[in-house]
PDB file of C-alpha atoms in Angstrom:
ATOM      1  CA  MET A   1     112.907  28.759 -13.787  1.00 65.00           C
ATOM      2  CA  ASP A   2     112.440  31.710 -15.988  1.00 72.00           C
ATOM      3  CA  THR A   3     108.640  32.066 -16.578  1.00 84.00           C
ATOM      4  CA  GLU A   4     105.932  34.127 -14.951  1.00 91.00           C
ATOM      5  CA  VAL A   5     104.699  33.266 -11.384  1.00 95.00           C
ATOM      6  CA  GLU A   6     100.961  34.297 -10.163  1.00 96.00           C
ATOM      7  CA  ILE A   7      99.616  34.168  -6.702  1.00 97.00           C
ATOM      8  CA  ILE A   8      95.841  34.325  -5.930  1.00 97.00           C
ATOM      9  CA  LEU A   9      94.811  34.714  -1.959  1.00 97.00           C
ATOM     10  CA  PRO A  10      91.057  35.418  -1.370  1.00 95.00           C
ATOM     11  CA  GLN A  11      92.131  36.726   2.292  1.00 92.00           C
ATOM     12  CA  GLY A  12      96.081  37.070   2.101  1.00 90.00           C
ATOM     13  CA  SER A  13      98.173  39.939   3.537  1.00 95.00           C
ATOM     14  CA  GLU A  14     101.026  41.648   1.800  1.00 96.00           C
ATOM     15  CA  GLU A  15     103.452  39.687   3.622  1.00 98.00           C
ATOM     16  CA  ASP A  16     101.921  36.265   2.519  1.00 98.00           C
ATOM     17  CA  PHE A  17     102.625  37.056  -0.896  1.00 97.00           C
ATOM     18  CA  THR A  18     105.881  38.357  -0.603  1.00 98.00           C
ATOM     19  CA  ALA A  19     106.729  35.363   1.726  1.00 98.00           C
ATOM     20  CA  ALA A  20     105.428  32.937  -1.096  1.00 98.00           C
ATOM     21  CA  PHE A  21     107.298  34.634  -3.831  1.00 97.00           C
ATOM     22  CA  ASN A  22     110.687  34.546  -1.617  1.00 98.00           C
ATOM     23  CA  GLU A  23     110.105  30.986  -1.261  1.00 98.00           C
ATOM     24  CA  ILE A  24     109.794  30.070  -4.738  1.00 97.00           C
ATOM     25  CA  ARG A  25     112.761  32.427  -5.682  1.00 95.00           C
ATOM     26  CA  ARG A  26     114.752  30.431  -2.860  1.00 96.00           C
ATOM     27  CA  VAL A  27     113.792  27.276  -4.463  1.00 95.00           C
ATOM     28  CA  GLU A  28     114.751  28.612  -8.119  1.00 92.00           C
ATOM     29  CA  LYS A  29     117.957  29.689  -6.849  1.00 92.00           C
ATOM     30  CA  LEU A  30     118.719  26.288  -5.197  1.00 92.00           C
ATOM     31  CA  MET A  31     118.249  24.116  -8.311  1.00 93.00           C
ATOM     32  CA  ASP A  32     119.451  26.697 -11.250  1.00 93.00           C
ATOM     33  CA  VAL A  33     121.920  24.499 -13.027  1.00 93.00           C
ATOM     34  CA  HIS A  34     123.161  27.738 -14.632  1.00 91.00           C
ATOM     35  CA  ASN A  35     124.002  29.480 -11.030  1.00 91.00           C
ATOM     36  CA  PRO A  36     127.632  27.941 -10.632  1.00 93.00           C
ATOM     37  CA  GLU A  37     127.145  28.202  -6.876  1.00 90.00           C
ATOM     38  CA  SER A  38     124.170  26.232  -6.518  1.00 92.00           C
ATOM     39  CA  GLU A  39     124.074  22.743  -5.804  1.00 93.00           C
ATOM     40  CA  ILE A  40     123.138  21.140  -8.551  1.00 96.00           C
ATOM     41  CA  SER A  41     125.805  23.336 -10.289  1.00 96.00           C
ATOM     42  CA  ARG A  42     128.141  21.859  -7.936  1.00 96.00           C
ATOM     43  CA  ILE A  43     127.139  17.859  -8.436  1.00 98.00           C
ATOM     44  CA  ASN A  44     127.879  18.705 -12.145  1.00 98.00           C
ATOM     45  CA  ARG A  45     130.984  19.873 -12.199  1.00 97.00           C
ATOM     46  CA  LEU A  46     132.517  17.340  -9.474  1.00 98.00           C
ATOM     47  CA  GLY A  47     130.247  14.585  -9.619  1.00 98.00           C
ATOM     48  CA  SER A  48     132.250  12.167 -11.748  1.00 97.00           C
ATOM     49  CA  LYS A  49     135.239  12.759  -9.770  1.00 97.00           C
ATOM     50  CA  GLU A  50     133.533  12.324  -6.263  1.00 98.00           C
ATOM     51  CA  ALA A  51     131.091  11.857  -3.801  1.00 98.00           C
ATOM     52  CA  ILE A  52     129.417  15.324  -3.605  1.00 98.00           C
ATOM     53  CA  LYS A  53     127.785  15.820  -0.085  1.00 98.00           C
ATOM     54  CA  VAL A  54     124.278  17.641  -0.384  1.00 97.00           C
ATOM     55  CA  SER A  55     121.684  19.240   2.186  1.00 97.00           C
ATOM     56  CA  LYS A  56     118.920  17.268   2.833  1.00 97.00           C
ATOM     57  CA  GLU A  57     116.641  19.139   0.667  1.00 98.00           C
ATOM     58  CA  ILE A  58     118.405  18.846  -2.397  1.00 98.00           C
ATOM     59  CA  PHE A  59     118.890  14.849  -1.368  1.00 98.00           C
ATOM     60  CA  GLY A  60     115.243  14.389  -1.054  1.00 98.00           C
ATOM     61  CA  VAL A  61     114.378  15.871  -4.150  1.00 98.00           C
ATOM     62  CA  LEU A  62     116.982  13.384  -6.232  1.00 98.00           C
ATOM     63  CA  LYS A  63     115.579  10.499  -4.617  1.00 98.00           C
ATOM     64  CA  GLU A  64     112.230  11.357  -5.270  1.00 97.00           C
ATOM     65  CA  ALA A  65     112.903  12.277  -9.078  1.00 97.00           C
ATOM     66  CA  LEU A  66     114.904   8.993  -9.332  1.00 98.00           C
ATOM     67  CA  GLU A  67     112.134   7.209  -7.816  1.00 98.00           C
ATOM     68  CA  TYR A  68     110.076   8.614 -10.823  1.00 97.00           C
ATOM     69  CA  SER A  69     112.561   7.699 -13.159  1.00 97.00           C
ATOM     70  CA  ARG A  70     112.258   4.242 -12.261  1.00 97.00           C
ATOM     71  CA  LEU A  71     108.937   4.407 -12.651  1.00 97.00           C
ATOM     72  CA  THR A  72     108.966   5.841 -16.007  1.00 98.00           C
ATOM     73  CA  SER A  73     111.151   3.309 -17.158  1.00 97.00           C
ATOM     74  CA  GLY A  74     113.383   5.895 -17.566  1.00 98.00           C
ATOM     75  CA  ALA A  75     111.297   8.277 -19.872  1.00 98.00           C
ATOM     76  CA  PHE A  76     111.660  11.155 -17.212  1.00 98.00           C
ATOM     77  CA  ASP A  77     115.218  11.697 -16.810  1.00 98.00           C
ATOM     78  CA  VAL A  78     117.306  13.742 -14.540  1.00 97.00           C
ATOM     79  CA  SER A  79     120.437  12.769 -15.862  1.00 98.00           C
ATOM     80  CA  ILE A  80     119.308  14.284 -19.238  1.00 98.00           C
ATOM     81  CA  ARG A  81     121.190  17.700 -18.928  1.00 98.00           C
ATOM     82  CA  PRO A  82     123.723  17.009 -21.660  1.00 98.00           C
ATOM     83  CA  LEU A  83     120.494  16.459 -24.546  1.00 98.00           C
ATOM     84  CA  SER A  84     118.574  19.151 -22.916  1.00 97.00           C
ATOM     85  CA  HIS A  85     121.377  21.762 -23.268  1.00 96.00           C
ATOM     86  CA  LEU A  86     122.402  20.544 -26.772  1.00 97.00           C
ATOM     87  CA  TRP A  87     118.953  20.882 -27.841  1.00 97.00           C
ATOM     88  CA  GLY A  88     118.966  24.194 -25.981  1.00 94.00           C
ATOM     89  CA  GLU A  89     121.655  25.687 -27.855  1.00 95.00           C
ATOM     90  CA  LYS A  90     121.045  24.402 -31.451  1.00 95.00           C
ATOM     91  CA  GLY A  91     117.443  25.554 -30.830  1.00 92.00           C
ATOM     92  CA  LYS A  92     117.965  29.091 -30.634  1.00 92.00           C
ATOM     93  CA  LEU A  93     119.950  29.165 -34.099  1.00 92.00           C
ATOM     94  CA  LYS A  94     116.383  26.570 -35.245  1.00 93.00           C
ATOM     95  CA  GLU A  95     119.530  24.265 -35.871  1.00 96.00           C
ATOM     96  CA  VAL A  96     119.198  20.449 -35.353  1.00 97.00           C
ATOM     97  CA  PRO A  97     122.091  18.659 -33.730  1.00 97.00           C
ATOM     98  CA  GLU A  98     123.836  16.807 -35.726  1.00 97.00           C
ATOM     99  CA  VAL A  99     123.973  12.609 -35.337  1.00 98.00           C
ATOM    100  CA  ARG A 100     127.439  12.184 -33.741  1.00 98.00           C
ATOM    101  CA  GLU A 101     126.468  14.790 -31.100  1.00 98.00           C
ATOM    102  CA  ILE A 102     123.267  13.420 -30.222  1.00 98.00           C
ATOM    103  CA  GLU A 103     124.971   9.732 -30.260  1.00 98.00           C
ATOM    104  CA  GLU A 104     127.775  11.467 -27.972  1.00 98.00           C
ATOM    105  CA  ARG A 105     125.593  12.421 -25.522  1.00 98.00           C
ATOM    106  CA  LEU A 106     123.487   9.718 -25.213  1.00 98.00           C
ATOM    107  CA  LEU A 107     125.881   7.629 -23.268  1.00 98.00           C
ATOM    108  CA  LEU A 108     126.053  10.305 -20.791  1.00 98.00           C
ATOM    109  CA  VAL A 109     122.094   9.983 -19.767  1.00 98.00           C
ATOM    110  CA  ASN A 110     120.884   7.043 -17.591  1.00 98.00           C
ATOM    111  CA  TYR A 111     119.479   8.022 -14.695  1.00 98.00           C
ATOM    112  CA  LYS A 112     121.008   4.279 -13.276  1.00 98.00           C
ATOM    113  CA  ASN A 113     124.447   6.021 -13.324  1.00 99.00           C
ATOM    114  CA  ILE A 114     123.624   8.456 -10.753  1.00 99.00           C
ATOM    115  CA  ILE A 115     124.810   6.948  -7.457  1.00 98.00           C
ATOM    116  CA  LEU A 116     122.978   8.225  -4.016  1.00 98.00           C
ATOM    117  CA  ASN A 117     124.155   7.280  -0.910  1.00 98.00           C
ATOM    118  CA  GLU A 118     121.762   8.131   1.690  1.00 97.00           C
ATOM    119  CA  ARG A 119     124.389   7.296   5.119  1.00 97.00           C
ATOM    120  CA  ASN A 120     126.644  10.276   3.899  1.00 98.00           C
ATOM    121  CA  GLN A 121     123.822  12.404   1.959  1.00 98.00           C
ATOM    122  CA  THR A 122     126.172  12.514  -1.226  1.00 98.00           C
ATOM    123  CA  VAL A 123     125.708  12.148  -4.900  1.00 98.00           C
ATOM    124  CA  GLU A 124     127.999  10.899  -7.518  1.00 98.00           C
ATOM    125  CA  PHE A 125     128.261   9.802 -11.154  1.00 99.00           C
ATOM    126  CA  LYS A 126     129.427   6.803 -12.780  1.00 98.00           C
ATOM    127  CA  ARG A 127     130.660   8.469 -16.052  1.00 97.00           C
ATOM    128  CA  GLU A 128     132.905  11.219 -16.442  1.00 97.00           C
ATOM    129  CA  GLY A 129     130.519  14.527 -18.508  1.00 97.00           C
ATOM    130  CA  MET A 130     127.608  13.567 -17.092  1.00 98.00           C
ATOM    131  CA  ALA A 131     125.139  15.894 -15.458  1.00 98.00           C
ATOM    132  CA  ILE A 132     121.436  16.577 -13.582  1.00 97.00           C
ATOM    133  CA  ASP A 133     118.764  18.869 -14.799  1.00 95.00           C
ATOM    134  CA  LEU A 134     115.944  19.295 -12.686  1.00 94.00           C
ATOM    135  CA  GLY A 135     114.043  21.640 -15.128  1.00 89.00           C
ATOM    136  CA  GLY A 136     111.242  18.956 -14.726  1.00 90.00           C
ATOM    137  CA  VAL A 137     110.919  19.512 -10.674  1.00 95.00           C
ATOM    138  CA  ALA A 138     111.707  22.571 -10.074  1.00 94.00           C
ATOM    139  CA  LYS A 139     108.404  24.384 -10.603  1.00 95.00           C
ATOM    140  CA  GLY A 140     106.445  21.918  -9.141  1.00 97.00           C
ATOM    141  CA  TYR A 141     108.737  21.390  -5.858  1.00 98.00           C
ATOM    142  CA  ALA A 142     108.636  25.043  -6.057  1.00 97.00           C
ATOM    143  CA  LEU A 143     104.606  25.461  -5.926  1.00 98.00           C
ATOM    144  CA  ASP A 144     104.674  22.980  -3.066  1.00 99.00           C
ATOM    145  CA  CYS A 145     107.034  24.754  -0.745  1.00 99.00           C
ATOM    146  CA  ALA A 146     105.333  27.725  -1.721  1.00 98.00           C
ATOM    147  CA  ILE A 147     102.029  26.486  -0.559  1.00 98.00           C
ATOM    148  CA  MET A 148     103.451  24.916   2.777  1.00 98.00           C
ATOM    149  CA  VAL A 149     105.022  28.265   4.082  1.00 98.00           C
ATOM    150  CA  LEU A 150     101.494  30.086   3.572  1.00 98.00           C
ATOM    151  CA  LYS A 151      99.836  27.200   4.995  1.00 97.00           C
ATOM    152  CA  GLU A 152     102.606  27.743   8.189  1.00 98.00           C
ATOM    153  CA  ARG A 153     101.447  31.550   8.023  1.00 97.00           C
ATOM    154  CA  GLY A 154      97.929  30.425   8.159  1.00 97.00           C
ATOM    155  CA  VAL A 155      96.723  30.520   4.503  1.00 97.00           C
ATOM    156  CA  LYS A 156      93.477  28.647   4.227  1.00 95.00           C
ATOM    157  CA  GLU A 157      93.038  29.377   0.324  1.00 97.00           C
ATOM    158  CA  ALA A 158      95.700  30.152  -2.429  1.00 98.00           C
ATOM    159  CA  LEU A 159      96.347  29.265  -5.996  1.00 98.00           C
ATOM    160  CA  ILE A 160      99.617  29.399  -7.454  1.00 98.00           C
ATOM    161  CA  ASN A 161     100.364  29.137 -11.169  1.00 97.00           C
ATOM    162  CA  ALA A 162     104.249  29.047 -12.533  1.00 95.00           C
ATOM    163  CA  GLY A 163     103.903  28.729 -15.972  1.00 90.00           C
ATOM    164  CA  GLY A 164     100.870  26.804 -15.977  1.00 89.00           C
ATOM    165  CA  ASP A 165     101.799  24.356 -13.656  1.00 96.00           C
ATOM    166  CA  ILE A 166      98.787  24.874 -11.047  1.00 98.00           C
ATOM    167  CA  ARG A 167      98.847  24.618  -6.718  1.00 98.00           C
ATOM    168  CA  VAL A 168      95.955  25.214  -5.251  1.00 98.00           C
ATOM    169  CA  THR A 169      94.932  24.807  -1.646  1.00 97.00           C
ATOM    170  CA  GLY A 170      91.781  24.853   0.775  1.00 95.00           C
ATOM    171  CA  LYS A 171      88.318  23.996   0.551  1.00 93.00           C
ATOM    172  CA  ARG A 172      87.355  26.253  -2.407  1.00 93.00           C
ATOM    173  CA  ASN A 173      87.092  24.585  -5.916  1.00 94.00           C
ATOM    174  CA  TRP A 174      89.551  26.720  -8.451  1.00 95.00           C
ATOM    175  CA  ARG A 175      88.287  26.223 -11.883  1.00 93.00           C
ATOM    176  CA  VAL A 176      91.470  26.207 -14.643  1.00 93.00           C
ATOM    177  CA  GLY A 177      91.684  26.097 -18.036  1.00 92.00           C
ATOM    178  CA  LEU A 178      93.709  24.342 -20.269  1.00 93.00           C
ATOM    179  CA  GLN A 179      95.310  25.792 -23.483  1.00 91.00           C
ATOM    180  CA  HIS A 180      94.595  23.876 -26.637  1.00 92.00           C
ATOM    181  CA  PRO A 181      97.777  22.844 -27.931  1.00 93.00           C
ATOM    182  CA  ARG A 182      97.268  23.973 -31.599  1.00 91.00           C
ATOM    183  CA  LYS A 183      95.216  27.266 -31.121  1.00 89.00           C
ATOM    184  CA  GLU A 184      96.861  29.758 -28.329  1.00 85.00           C
ATOM    185  CA  ASP A 185      93.798  31.858 -27.817  1.00 86.00           C
ATOM    186  CA  GLU A 186      91.286  28.798 -27.333  1.00 90.00           C
ATOM    187  CA  VAL A 187      90.678  26.714 -24.244  1.00 92.00           C
ATOM    188  CA  LEU A 188      90.874  22.676 -24.290  1.00 93.00           C
ATOM    189  CA  ALA A 189      89.267  21.961 -21.103  1.00 93.00           C
ATOM    190  CA  ILE A 190      87.980  23.232 -17.888  1.00 92.00           C
ATOM    191  CA  ILE A 191      88.790  21.244 -14.982  1.00 93.00           C
ATOM    192  CA  LYS A 192      88.069  21.345 -11.195  1.00 93.00           C
ATOM    193  CA  LEU A 193      90.858  21.279  -8.399  1.00 95.00           C
ATOM    194  CA  LYS A 194      90.368  21.122  -4.917  1.00 95.00           C
ATOM    195  CA  ASP A 195      93.826  21.302  -2.863  1.00 96.00           C
ATOM    196  CA  GLN A 196      95.036  19.301  -5.649  1.00 98.00           C
ATOM    197  CA  ALA A 197      97.809  20.314  -8.534  1.00 98.00           C
ATOM    198  CA  ILE A 198      98.215  20.289 -11.972  1.00 98.00           C
ATOM    199  CA  ALA A 199     100.653  20.388 -15.020  1.00 98.00           C
ATOM    200  CA  THR A 200     101.054  20.216 -18.671  1.00 97.00           C
ATOM    201  CA  SER A 201     103.851  19.294 -21.084  1.00 97.00           C
ATOM    202  CA  GLY A 202     103.125  20.415 -24.632  1.00 96.00           C
ATOM    203  CA  ASP A 203     105.208  20.576 -28.034  1.00 94.00           C
ATOM    204  CA  TYR A 204     103.754  23.675 -28.521  1.00 93.00           C
ATOM    205  CA  GLN A 205     105.758  25.614 -25.557  1.00 84.00           C
ATOM    206  CA  ARG A 206     109.228  25.826 -26.442  1.00 89.00           C
ATOM    207  CA  TYR A 207     109.830  24.579 -30.278  1.00 91.00           C
ATOM    208  CA  PHE A 208     110.760  25.873 -33.960  1.00 93.00           C
ATOM    209  CA  ILE A 209     110.219  24.582 -37.351  1.00 91.00           C
ATOM    210  CA  LYS A 210     112.921  23.198 -39.545  1.00 92.00           C
ATOM    211  CA  GLU A 211     112.137  21.703 -43.272  1.00 90.00           C
ATOM    212  CA  GLY A 212     108.188  21.822 -41.485  1.00 90.00           C
ATOM    213  CA  LYS A 213     109.161  19.710 -38.712  1.00 93.00           C
ATOM    214  CA  ARG A 214     108.184  20.570 -35.093  1.00 93.00           C
ATOM    215  CA  TYR A 215     111.332  20.263 -32.730  1.00 94.00           C
ATOM    216  CA  HIS A 216     110.466  20.851 -29.525  1.00 95.00           C
ATOM    217  CA  HIS A 217     112.221  20.586 -25.755  1.00 94.00           C
ATOM    218  CA  ILE A 218     110.842  17.620 -24.496  1.00 97.00           C
ATOM    219  CA  ILE A 219     113.713  15.384 -25.037  1.00 98.00           C
ATOM    220  CA  ASN A 220     112.986  11.170 -25.052  1.00 98.00           C
ATOM    221  CA  PRO A 221     116.474   9.882 -23.154  1.00 98.00           C
ATOM    222  CA  GLU A 222     115.990   6.922 -25.376  1.00 98.00           C
ATOM    223  CA  THR A 223     116.474   8.729 -28.750  1.00 98.00           C
ATOM    224  CA  GLY A 224     118.072  11.849 -28.040  1.00 98.00           C
ATOM    225  CA  TYR A 225     115.157  13.428 -29.967  1.00 98.00           C
ATOM    226  CA  PRO A 226     112.272  15.289 -29.260  1.00 98.00           C
ATOM    227  CA  ALA A 227     109.335  12.937 -27.901  1.00 97.00           C
ATOM    228  CA  VAL A 228     106.682  12.181 -31.126  1.00 96.00           C
ATOM    229  CA  GLU A 229     103.966  10.617 -29.919  1.00 97.00           C
ATOM    230  CA  CYS A 230     101.912  13.710 -28.293  1.00 98.00           C
ATOM    231  CA  MET A 231     100.790  17.374 -28.615  1.00 97.00           C
ATOM    232  CA  SER A 232     100.376  17.638 -24.805  1.00 97.00           C
ATOM    233  CA  VAL A 233     100.212  15.863 -21.834  1.00 98.00           C
ATOM    234  CA  THR A 234      98.065  17.086 -18.346  1.00 98.00           C
ATOM    235  CA  ILE A 235      98.371  15.568 -15.407  1.00 99.00           C
ATOM    236  CA  ILE A 236      96.423  16.427 -11.983  1.00 98.00           C
ATOM    237  CA  GLY A 237      97.639  14.956  -8.499  1.00 98.00           C
ATOM    238  CA  PRO A 238      98.283  15.709  -4.975  1.00 98.00           C
ATOM    239  CA  SER A 239     101.387  17.410  -5.080  1.00 98.00           C
ATOM    240  CA  ALA A 240     102.991  20.007  -7.982  1.00 98.00           C
ATOM    241  CA  ILE A 241     105.895  17.593  -7.812  1.00 98.00           C
ATOM    242  CA  GLN A 242     104.260  14.844  -9.176  1.00 98.00           C
ATOM    243  CA  THR A 243     102.524  16.172 -11.630  1.00 98.00           C
ATOM    244  CA  ASP A 244     105.669  18.721 -13.008  1.00 98.00           C
ATOM    245  CA  ILE A 245     107.714  15.151 -13.280  1.00 98.00           C
ATOM    246  CA  LEU A 246     104.639  13.017 -14.302  1.00 98.00           C
ATOM    247  CA  ALA A 247     103.214  15.531 -17.465  1.00 98.00           C
ATOM    248  CA  THR A 248     107.159  15.416 -18.538  1.00 98.00           C
ATOM    249  CA  GLY A 249     107.373  11.428 -18.306  1.00 98.00           C
ATOM    250  CA  VAL A 250     103.869  10.621 -19.712  1.00 99.00           C
ATOM    251  CA  PHE A 251     104.718  12.794 -22.794  1.00 98.00           C
ATOM    252  CA  ILE A 252     107.586  10.910 -23.527  1.00 99.00           C
ATOM    253  CA  LEU A 253     106.044   7.554 -22.818  1.00 99.00           C
ATOM    254  CA  GLY A 254     103.366   8.591 -25.063  1.00 98.00           C
ATOM    255  CA  PRO A 255      99.418   7.592 -25.150  1.00 98.00           C
ATOM    256  CA  GLU A 256      99.398   3.923 -24.865  1.00 98.00           C
ATOM    257  CA  LYS A 257     102.195   3.504 -22.035  1.00 98.00           C
ATOM    258  CA  GLY A 258     101.413   6.939 -20.485  1.00 98.00           C
ATOM    259  CA  MET A 259      97.755   6.204 -19.787  1.00 98.00           C
ATOM    260  CA  LYS A 260      98.456   2.879 -18.222  1.00 98.00           C
ATOM    261  CA  LEU A 261     100.649   4.405 -16.016  1.00 98.00           C
ATOM    262  CA  ILE A 262      98.441   7.304 -15.133  1.00 98.00           C
ATOM    263  CA  GLU A 263      95.813   4.159 -14.318  1.00 98.00           C
ATOM    264  CA  PHE A 264      98.118   2.467 -12.367  1.00 98.00           C
ATOM    265  CA  LEU A 265      99.173   5.304  -9.967  1.00 98.00           C
ATOM    266  CA  GLU A 266      96.811   6.232  -7.104  1.00 96.00           C
ATOM    267  CA  ASN A 267      95.053   9.654  -7.162  1.00 97.00           C
ATOM    268  CA  ILE A 268      96.226  10.844 -10.507  1.00 98.00           C
ATOM    269  CA  GLU A 269      94.339  11.664 -13.291  1.00 98.00           C
ATOM    270  CA  GLY A 270      95.581  13.161 -16.976  1.00 98.00           C
ATOM    271  CA  ILE A 271      94.251  14.124 -20.270  1.00 98.00           C
ATOM    272  CA  ILE A 272      96.513  13.333 -22.911  1.00 98.00           C
ATOM    273  CA  VAL A 273      96.508  14.488 -27.026  1.00 97.00           C
ATOM    274  CA  ASP A 274      98.306  12.852 -29.241  1.00 97.00           C
ATOM    275  CA  VAL A 275     100.165  13.651 -32.187  1.00 96.00           C
ATOM    276  CA  GLN A 276      96.767  13.186 -34.290  1.00 95.00           C
ATOM    277  CA  GLY A 277      94.667  15.286 -32.068  1.00 94.00           C
ATOM    278  CA  LYS A 278      92.925  12.563 -29.823  1.00 95.00           C
ATOM    279  CA  ILE A 279      92.164  13.451 -26.701  1.00 95.00           C
ATOM    280  CA  LEU A 280      92.472  10.220 -24.271  1.00 96.00           C
ATOM    281  CA  LEU A 281      90.906  10.867 -20.476  1.00 96.00           C
ATOM    282  CA  SER A 282      92.276   8.584 -17.737  1.00 97.00           C
ATOM    283  CA  SER A 283      89.307   6.607 -16.054  1.00 95.00           C
ATOM    284  CA  GLY A 284      88.637   9.442 -12.898  1.00 94.00           C
ATOM    285  CA  LEU A 285      88.078  11.892 -15.509  1.00 92.00           C
ATOM    286  CA  LYS A 286      85.675  10.752 -18.057  1.00 82.00           C
ATOM    287  CA  GLY A 287      82.111  12.421 -17.936  1.00 77.00           C
ATOM    288  CA  LYS A 288      83.681  15.271 -15.761  1.00 74.00           C
ATOM    289  CA  LEU A 289      85.173  17.715 -18.530  1.00 80.00           C
ATOM    290  CA  GLN A 290      83.939  20.139 -20.584  1.00 72.00           C
ATOM    291  CA  ILE A 291      86.066  19.380 -23.672  1.00 75.00           C
ATOM    292  CA  SER A 292      86.851  21.353 -26.970  1.00 67.00           C
ATOM    293  CA  PRO A 293      85.072  19.204 -29.746  1.00 61.00           C
ATOM    294  CA  LYS A 294      87.943  19.086 -31.805  1.00 59.00           C
ATOM    295  CA  ILE A 295      91.738  19.645 -32.447  1.00 66.00           C
TER     296      ILE A 295
END
């Protein structure tokens, strides 16, 4: 996941901390697209040639991810790997890919071309060259797994923060600050969480400027370019895998379609800052937040 992890246990032991960190490392290793031994790498290497038998855990995560691909009309798409890899490599050099490079990879990105066989517990691609990237899933899933481990160990209250994606458990109200999308040292809002998760996707997290234009890491699977309608999207919900996925999906959908989806889903709330700096709140948050007066 390439991110710092913070764990707060008001009454935890050193063994509890270690167990939670080890669980996060386990999930990271399981889903690491850069690790040639991971199940995801094996799927990417062989999935267009044959149906790949996978673990129950990976199958379950992929099944949930594809359900959210459907809910977001493909805005969240785990088959984004050909494009995300291209932009990642070009981004290191602060270069924009050529149109031809993007068009070639767009043909390989479509979640509908991932075939899951529940009976045989296999994954298969319809097109050669397709690949999965669980970057929009792994952090959230790891947080949920770590919280589950802590609960099994009898820990009553905990907060785990992985690069701004947060999961809390227990009866305590945890106060969490949201980073301002344009002012690094300022807080956009303060949110209270109770046995919930929160995740933010923003155009300020990994980006470069080329000829006055901002190019960030959240790629629209429909266009092949970074999504352009939002500065940041924050999602609050029951599980970290949900909030992680939806933060990406809503960011790509944009303010109008994204807020409609948030309002449609149960137990999900959201804060959207559009590209003009306008702040939109879901109905369950209105009047409950202390918001920065301007962007």
